[in-house]
Amino acid sequence: MLLLEANIVEQISSVGTHPPHVEQPLLAARGSEAAATAAAAAEHGGSGVEPGLRCELLPQLEGGGGDEQRAGWRTVPARCVLYIESYMLGGQYDRDVETAVECIVGYADGLVVGDDGMDAWVLDVDDTCLSNLLYYQGKQFGYGAPFDPTAFKSWARRGICPAIPQVLILYKKLLERGYKVFLLTGRDQETLGATTTSNLILQGFIGHERIFMRNKTYRGQGAVAFKSTIRKQLVAEGYRIRGNVGDQWSDLQGDCVGDRIFKIPNPMYFVP
């Protein structure tokens, strides 16, 4: 969901419920922006946002229908493409990420970091640390063709994903505070390991404790199962996962999710 202007902020209870450890800095969609997007879609030959199809829920940070809509889509409906494009490129996405990061930093700064070096944070990589906006923009944000894993792998192999600047700031602040940072991604270790590591370093993600990727042991596992296994491994090693950051709910669900989870908005795709 979208960041609200101060005069139309709604209480989180009006949107729905969520687990108590979920941090939700962003609340409901802006009706004025949704109306403007619908009008623009009509000008481009579309019918706007039809009843039951709420494009404005796609960047949501709170379970309110967006994920349920996307879960049944192989491609993004034509009438939502303009909305996603406007959200991602018009400045609202950047402002929402900045708000989320401010919330995360406030939480992290309020914790007491132990002297044993076992206070940890887990961060996802794709569209949490590194942006794939250029790739999805070239694919019309998912309109017309389903996700193409071969094409995405070719993109990732180029190693040119830019950092999401607000998250890079967060990353550095966590390290400065003495937290151990672990990066956890569903990317394939064998084919994308070296490129991903290099890409992260070139973009300034230096100093993390470890990066976990899928190896042959985890191929075929869903995101929740794979990431749960890795987090359980960290807890078994004695780490205290104080926070967990990702752009997909599947980054933040399952076992050993941490003391608090934080979702970065992403209307471009859905990973179950």
Short mmCIF file of C-alpha atoms in Angstrom, two decimals:
data_model
loop_
_atom_site.label_atom_id
_atom_site.label_comp_id
_atom_site.label_asym_id
_atom_site.label_seq_id
_atom_site.Cartn_x
_atom_site.Cartn_y
_atom_site.Cartn_z
CA MET A 1 0.00 0.00 0.00
CA LEU A 2 1.07 3.56 -0.47
CA LEU A 3 2.55 6.12 1.84
CA LEU A 4 -0.15 8.49 2.97
CA GLU A 5 -0.11 12.23 3.07
CA ALA A 6 -0.34 13.41 6.66
CA ASN A 7 -3.93 14.55 6.34
CA ILE A 8 -5.32 11.18 5.24
CA VAL A 9 -3.46 8.74 7.45
CA GLU A 10 -5.64 5.89 8.71
CA GLN A 11 -5.05 3.71 11.73
CA ILE A 12 -3.61 0.28 11.02
CA SER A 13 -6.60 -1.33 12.70
CA SER A 14 -8.80 -0.05 9.91
CA VAL A 15 -6.80 -2.02 7.34
CA GLY A 16 -6.58 -5.39 9.01
CA THR A 17 -4.71 -7.38 11.58
CA HIS A 18 -1.15 -8.66 11.49
CA PRO A 19 1.23 -10.52 13.82
CA PRO A 20 2.46 -8.33 16.68
CA HIS A 21 6.08 -8.57 15.53
CA VAL A 22 5.35 -7.06 12.13
CA GLU A 23 6.39 -3.45 11.76
CA GLN A 24 4.02 -1.57 9.44
CA PRO A 25 5.12 2.03 8.88
CA LEU A 26 2.90 2.51 5.83
CA LEU A 27 -0.84 2.22 5.92
CA ALA A 28 -3.69 2.69 3.41
CA ALA A 29 -3.79 3.68 -0.26
CA ARG A 30 -4.39 7.27 -1.31
CA GLY A 31 -7.79 7.60 -2.90
CA SER A 32 -6.78 10.71 -4.84
CA GLU A 33 -3.83 8.99 -6.48
CA ALA A 34 -5.91 5.92 -7.30
CA ALA A 35 -8.50 8.14 -8.96
CA ALA A 36 -5.85 9.98 -10.94
CA THR A 37 -4.37 6.70 -12.12
CA ALA A 38 -7.78 5.42 -13.18
CA ALA A 39 -8.37 8.61 -15.14
CA ALA A 40 -5.00 8.30 -16.83
CA ALA A 41 -5.74 4.68 -17.71
CA ALA A 42 -9.03 5.76 -19.28
CA GLU A 43 -7.18 8.31 -21.39
CA HIS A 44 -4.97 5.50 -22.66
CA GLY A 45 -7.93 3.40 -23.74
CA GLY A 46 -8.42 1.51 -20.49
CA SER A 47 -11.41 1.42 -18.24
CA GLY A 48 -9.55 2.33 -15.08
CA VAL A 49 -9.60 0.15 -11.98
CA GLU A 50 -12.60 -2.16 -12.10
CA PRO A 51 -14.50 -3.17 -8.97
CA GLY A 52 -12.70 -6.05 -7.28
CA LEU A 53 -9.36 -5.21 -8.91
CA ARG A 54 -7.49 -2.76 -6.72
CA CYS A 55 -4.19 -1.90 -8.35
CA GLU A 56 -3.39 0.47 -5.49
CA LEU A 57 -2.98 -2.50 -3.15
CA LEU A 58 -0.03 -3.92 -5.08
CA PRO A 59 2.76 -2.04 -3.24
CA GLN A 60 1.09 -2.88 0.06
CA LEU A 61 2.96 -3.31 3.31
CA GLU A 62 -0.09 -4.81 5.00
CA GLY A 63 -2.13 -7.84 4.05
CA GLY A 64 -5.18 -6.29 2.45
CA GLY A 65 -5.80 -7.98 -0.87
CA GLY A 66 -2.78 -7.20 -3.02
CA ASP A 67 -0.98 -10.48 -2.50
CA GLU A 68 -4.21 -12.41 -2.92
CA GLN A 69 -4.76 -10.69 -6.27
CA ARG A 70 -1.22 -11.28 -7.49
CA ALA A 71 -1.15 -14.90 -6.38
CA GLY A 72 -3.72 -15.70 -9.07
CA TRP A 73 -2.06 -13.70 -11.84
CA ARG A 74 0.43 -15.09 -14.36
CA THR A 75 0.74 -11.58 -15.80
CA VAL A 76 -0.16 -8.12 -14.54
CA PRO A 77 -3.52 -6.87 -15.88
CA ALA A 78 -3.16 -4.10 -18.46
CA ARG A 79 -5.06 -1.61 -16.33
CA CYS A 80 -2.53 -1.98 -13.49
CA VAL A 81 0.60 -1.39 -15.57
CA LEU A 82 0.21 2.39 -15.56
CA TYR A 83 -0.38 2.36 -11.82
CA ILE A 84 2.78 0.32 -11.14
CA GLU A 85 4.82 2.49 -13.50
CA SER A 86 3.60 5.67 -11.84
CA TYR A 87 4.28 4.30 -8.37
CA MET A 88 7.78 3.03 -9.14
CA LEU A 89 8.98 5.94 -11.28
CA GLY A 90 7.00 8.89 -9.95
CA GLY A 91 8.72 9.18 -6.57
CA GLN A 92 6.21 7.47 -4.30
CA TYR A 93 8.17 4.22 -4.14
CA ASP A 94 11.32 6.06 -3.05
CA ARG A 95 9.42 7.94 -0.38
CA ASP A 96 7.81 4.75 0.90
CA VAL A 97 11.14 2.94 1.12
CA GLU A 98 12.63 5.91 2.94
CA THR A 99 9.78 5.85 5.46
CA ALA A 100 10.20 2.11 6.00
CA VAL A 101 13.95 2.50 6.52
CA GLU A 102 13.44 5.33 9.00
CA CYS A 103 11.18 3.03 10.99
CA ILE A 104 13.73 0.20 10.88
CA VAL A 105 16.59 2.45 11.97
CA GLY A 106 14.51 3.78 14.85
CA TYR A 107 13.81 0.25 16.03
CA ALA A 108 17.43 -0.91 15.64
CA ASP A 109 18.80 2.13 17.45
CA GLY A 110 16.50 1.41 20.39
CA LEU A 111 17.89 -2.06 21.01
CA VAL A 112 20.81 -2.92 23.25
CA VAL A 113 23.44 -4.71 21.18
CA GLY A 114 25.18 -7.44 23.15
CA ASP A 115 28.94 -7.66 23.57
CA ASP A 116 29.03 -11.24 22.30
CA GLY A 117 28.58 -10.33 18.63
CA MET A 118 25.50 -12.51 18.24
CA ASP A 119 22.84 -9.88 17.55
CA ALA A 120 21.94 -10.32 13.89
CA TRP A 121 19.83 -8.95 11.07
CA VAL A 122 18.75 -10.83 7.97
CA LEU A 123 18.27 -8.92 4.72
CA ASP A 124 16.90 -10.20 1.42
CA VAL A 125 18.81 -9.18 -1.73
CA ASP A 126 16.58 -8.74 -4.80
CA ASP A 127 14.52 -5.56 -4.53
CA THR A 128 15.55 -5.22 -0.93
CA CYS A 129 19.28 -4.47 -1.26
CA LEU A 130 19.62 -4.48 -5.05
CA SER A 131 17.04 -3.06 -7.43
CA ASN A 132 15.70 -4.91 -10.46
CA LEU A 133 13.57 -1.96 -11.53
CA LEU A 134 15.38 -1.58 -14.87
CA TYR A 135 14.71 -5.21 -15.72
CA TYR A 136 11.02 -5.09 -14.85
CA GLN A 137 10.58 -1.74 -16.55
CA GLY A 138 11.88 -3.37 -19.72
CA LYS A 139 9.33 -6.15 -19.22
CA GLN A 140 6.45 -3.65 -18.84
CA PHE A 141 6.23 -4.53 -15.16
CA GLY A 142 4.95 -8.03 -15.85
CA TYR A 143 2.34 -7.21 -18.47
CA GLY A 144 1.85 -9.54 -21.43
CA ALA A 145 4.16 -12.40 -20.43
CA PRO A 146 4.66 -14.45 -17.26
CA PHE A 147 7.90 -14.39 -15.31
CA ASP A 148 10.78 -15.72 -17.41
CA PRO A 149 13.44 -17.28 -15.14
CA THR A 150 15.93 -17.61 -18.00
CA ALA A 151 15.65 -13.95 -18.93
CA PHE A 152 15.96 -12.87 -15.31
CA LYS A 153 19.03 -15.03 -14.82
CA SER A 154 20.61 -13.41 -17.88
CA TRP A 155 19.88 -10.00 -16.36
CA ALA A 156 21.31 -10.97 -12.97
CA ARG A 157 24.47 -12.36 -14.61
CA ARG A 158 25.26 -8.87 -15.87
CA GLY A 159 25.89 -7.77 -12.29
CA ILE A 160 24.59 -4.25 -12.84
CA CYS A 161 21.74 -4.09 -10.34
CA PRO A 162 21.98 -0.74 -8.53
CA ALA A 163 21.72 -0.50 -4.78
CA ILE A 164 18.47 0.69 -3.29
CA PRO A 165 20.08 3.73 -1.65
CA GLN A 166 17.85 3.89 1.41
CA VAL A 167 18.56 0.23 2.21
CA LEU A 168 22.30 0.73 1.70
CA ILE A 169 22.14 3.46 4.33
CA LEU A 170 20.30 1.05 6.64
CA TYR A 171 22.85 -1.68 5.97
CA LYS A 172 25.75 0.58 6.94
CA LYS A 173 23.97 1.82 10.05
CA LEU A 174 23.36 -1.74 11.23
CA LEU A 175 27.04 -2.56 10.86
CA GLU A 176 28.04 0.65 12.63
CA ARG A 177 25.79 -0.29 15.55
CA GLY A 178 27.59 -3.62 15.91
CA TYR A 179 25.00 -5.95 14.42
CA LYS A 180 26.01 -8.92 12.30
CA VAL A 181 24.26 -8.71 8.93
CA PHE A 182 23.39 -11.81 6.91
CA LEU A 183 22.17 -11.61 3.32
CA LEU A 184 19.71 -14.30 2.28
CA THR A 185 18.66 -14.68 -1.35
CA GLY A 186 16.90 -17.24 -3.50
CA ARG A 187 19.45 -16.73 -6.27
CA ASP A 188 21.25 -19.86 -7.44
CA GLN A 189 24.72 -20.23 -5.93
CA GLU A 190 26.24 -22.13 -8.83
CA THR A 191 25.19 -19.83 -11.67
CA LEU A 192 24.85 -16.46 -9.94
CA GLY A 193 27.03 -16.68 -6.84
CA ALA A 194 30.14 -14.88 -8.06
CA THR A 195 28.22 -12.25 -10.02
CA THR A 196 25.87 -11.48 -7.14
CA THR A 197 28.71 -11.17 -4.64
CA SER A 198 30.60 -8.83 -6.97
CA ASN A 199 27.47 -6.78 -7.68
CA LEU A 200 26.83 -6.32 -3.96
CA ILE A 201 30.41 -5.28 -3.27
CA LEU A 202 30.49 -2.81 -6.15
CA GLN A 203 27.29 -1.24 -4.84
CA GLY A 204 28.72 -0.80 -1.34
CA PHE A 205 27.35 -3.83 0.50
CA ILE A 206 30.62 -4.66 2.20
CA GLY A 207 31.14 -6.17 5.63
CA HIS A 208 28.24 -8.60 6.00
CA GLU A 209 28.93 -11.75 7.92
CA ARG A 210 27.75 -14.17 5.22
CA ILE A 211 25.57 -14.37 2.15
CA PHE A 212 23.35 -17.41 1.68
CA MET A 213 22.16 -18.52 -1.75
CA ARG A 214 20.43 -21.62 -3.02
CA ASN A 215 22.73 -24.55 -3.67
CA LYS A 216 21.67 -27.91 -5.04
CA THR A 217 20.38 -28.96 -1.61
CA TYR A 218 17.66 -26.32 -1.70
CA ARG A 219 16.67 -26.34 -5.37
CA GLY A 220 12.97 -26.92 -5.75
CA GLN A 221 12.14 -25.65 -2.27
CA GLY A 222 9.76 -22.75 -1.91
CA ALA A 223 11.06 -19.45 -0.61
CA VAL A 224 9.51 -19.84 2.85
CA ALA A 225 10.97 -23.32 3.38
CA PHE A 226 14.42 -22.39 2.07
CA LYS A 227 14.74 -19.19 4.07
CA SER A 228 13.33 -20.81 7.20
CA THR A 229 16.02 -23.47 7.02
CA ILE A 230 18.79 -20.89 6.79
CA ARG A 231 17.40 -18.81 9.63
CA LYS A 232 17.06 -21.90 11.82
CA GLN A 233 20.71 -22.63 11.10
CA LEU A 234 21.68 -19.15 12.30
CA VAL A 235 19.66 -19.53 15.48
CA ALA A 236 21.25 -22.94 16.08
CA GLU A 237 24.64 -21.23 15.81
CA GLY A 238 23.58 -18.93 18.63
CA TYR A 239 22.62 -15.80 16.71
CA ARG A 240 19.72 -13.67 17.88
CA ILE A 241 17.83 -12.44 14.84
CA ARG A 242 16.74 -9.00 15.96
CA GLY A 243 15.23 -7.99 12.64
CA ASN A 244 14.38 -9.36 9.21
CA VAL A 245 13.90 -7.19 6.09
CA GLY A 246 12.46 -8.23 2.72
CA ASP A 247 10.24 -7.10 -0.14
CA GLN A 248 8.17 -10.32 -0.22
CA TRP A 249 6.05 -11.81 2.53
CA SER A 250 7.77 -15.12 1.78
CA ASP A 251 11.01 -13.47 2.98
CA LEU A 252 9.35 -12.84 6.31
CA GLN A 253 7.27 -15.94 6.99
CA GLY A 254 8.09 -19.37 8.37
CA ASP A 255 10.44 -20.32 11.19
CA CYS A 256 12.85 -18.12 13.14
CA VAL A 257 11.73 -14.94 11.40
CA GLY A 258 13.30 -12.78 14.08
CA ASP A 259 12.08 -10.42 16.78
CA ARG A 260 10.53 -8.09 14.22
CA ILE A 261 9.99 -8.16 10.49
CA PHE A 262 9.91 -5.23 8.08
CA LYS A 263 8.52 -5.24 4.56
CA ILE A 264 9.86 -3.12 1.72
CA PRO A 265 7.14 -2.25 -0.85
CA ASN A 266 7.24 -4.04 -4.21
CA PRO A 267 4.27 -4.01 -6.61
CA MET A 268 6.26 -5.50 -9.50
CA TYR A 269 6.00 -9.21 -8.69
CA PHE A 270 4.93 -11.73 -6.08
CA VAL A 271 7.00 -14.67 -4.77
CA PRO A 272 4.80 -17.22 -2.93
#
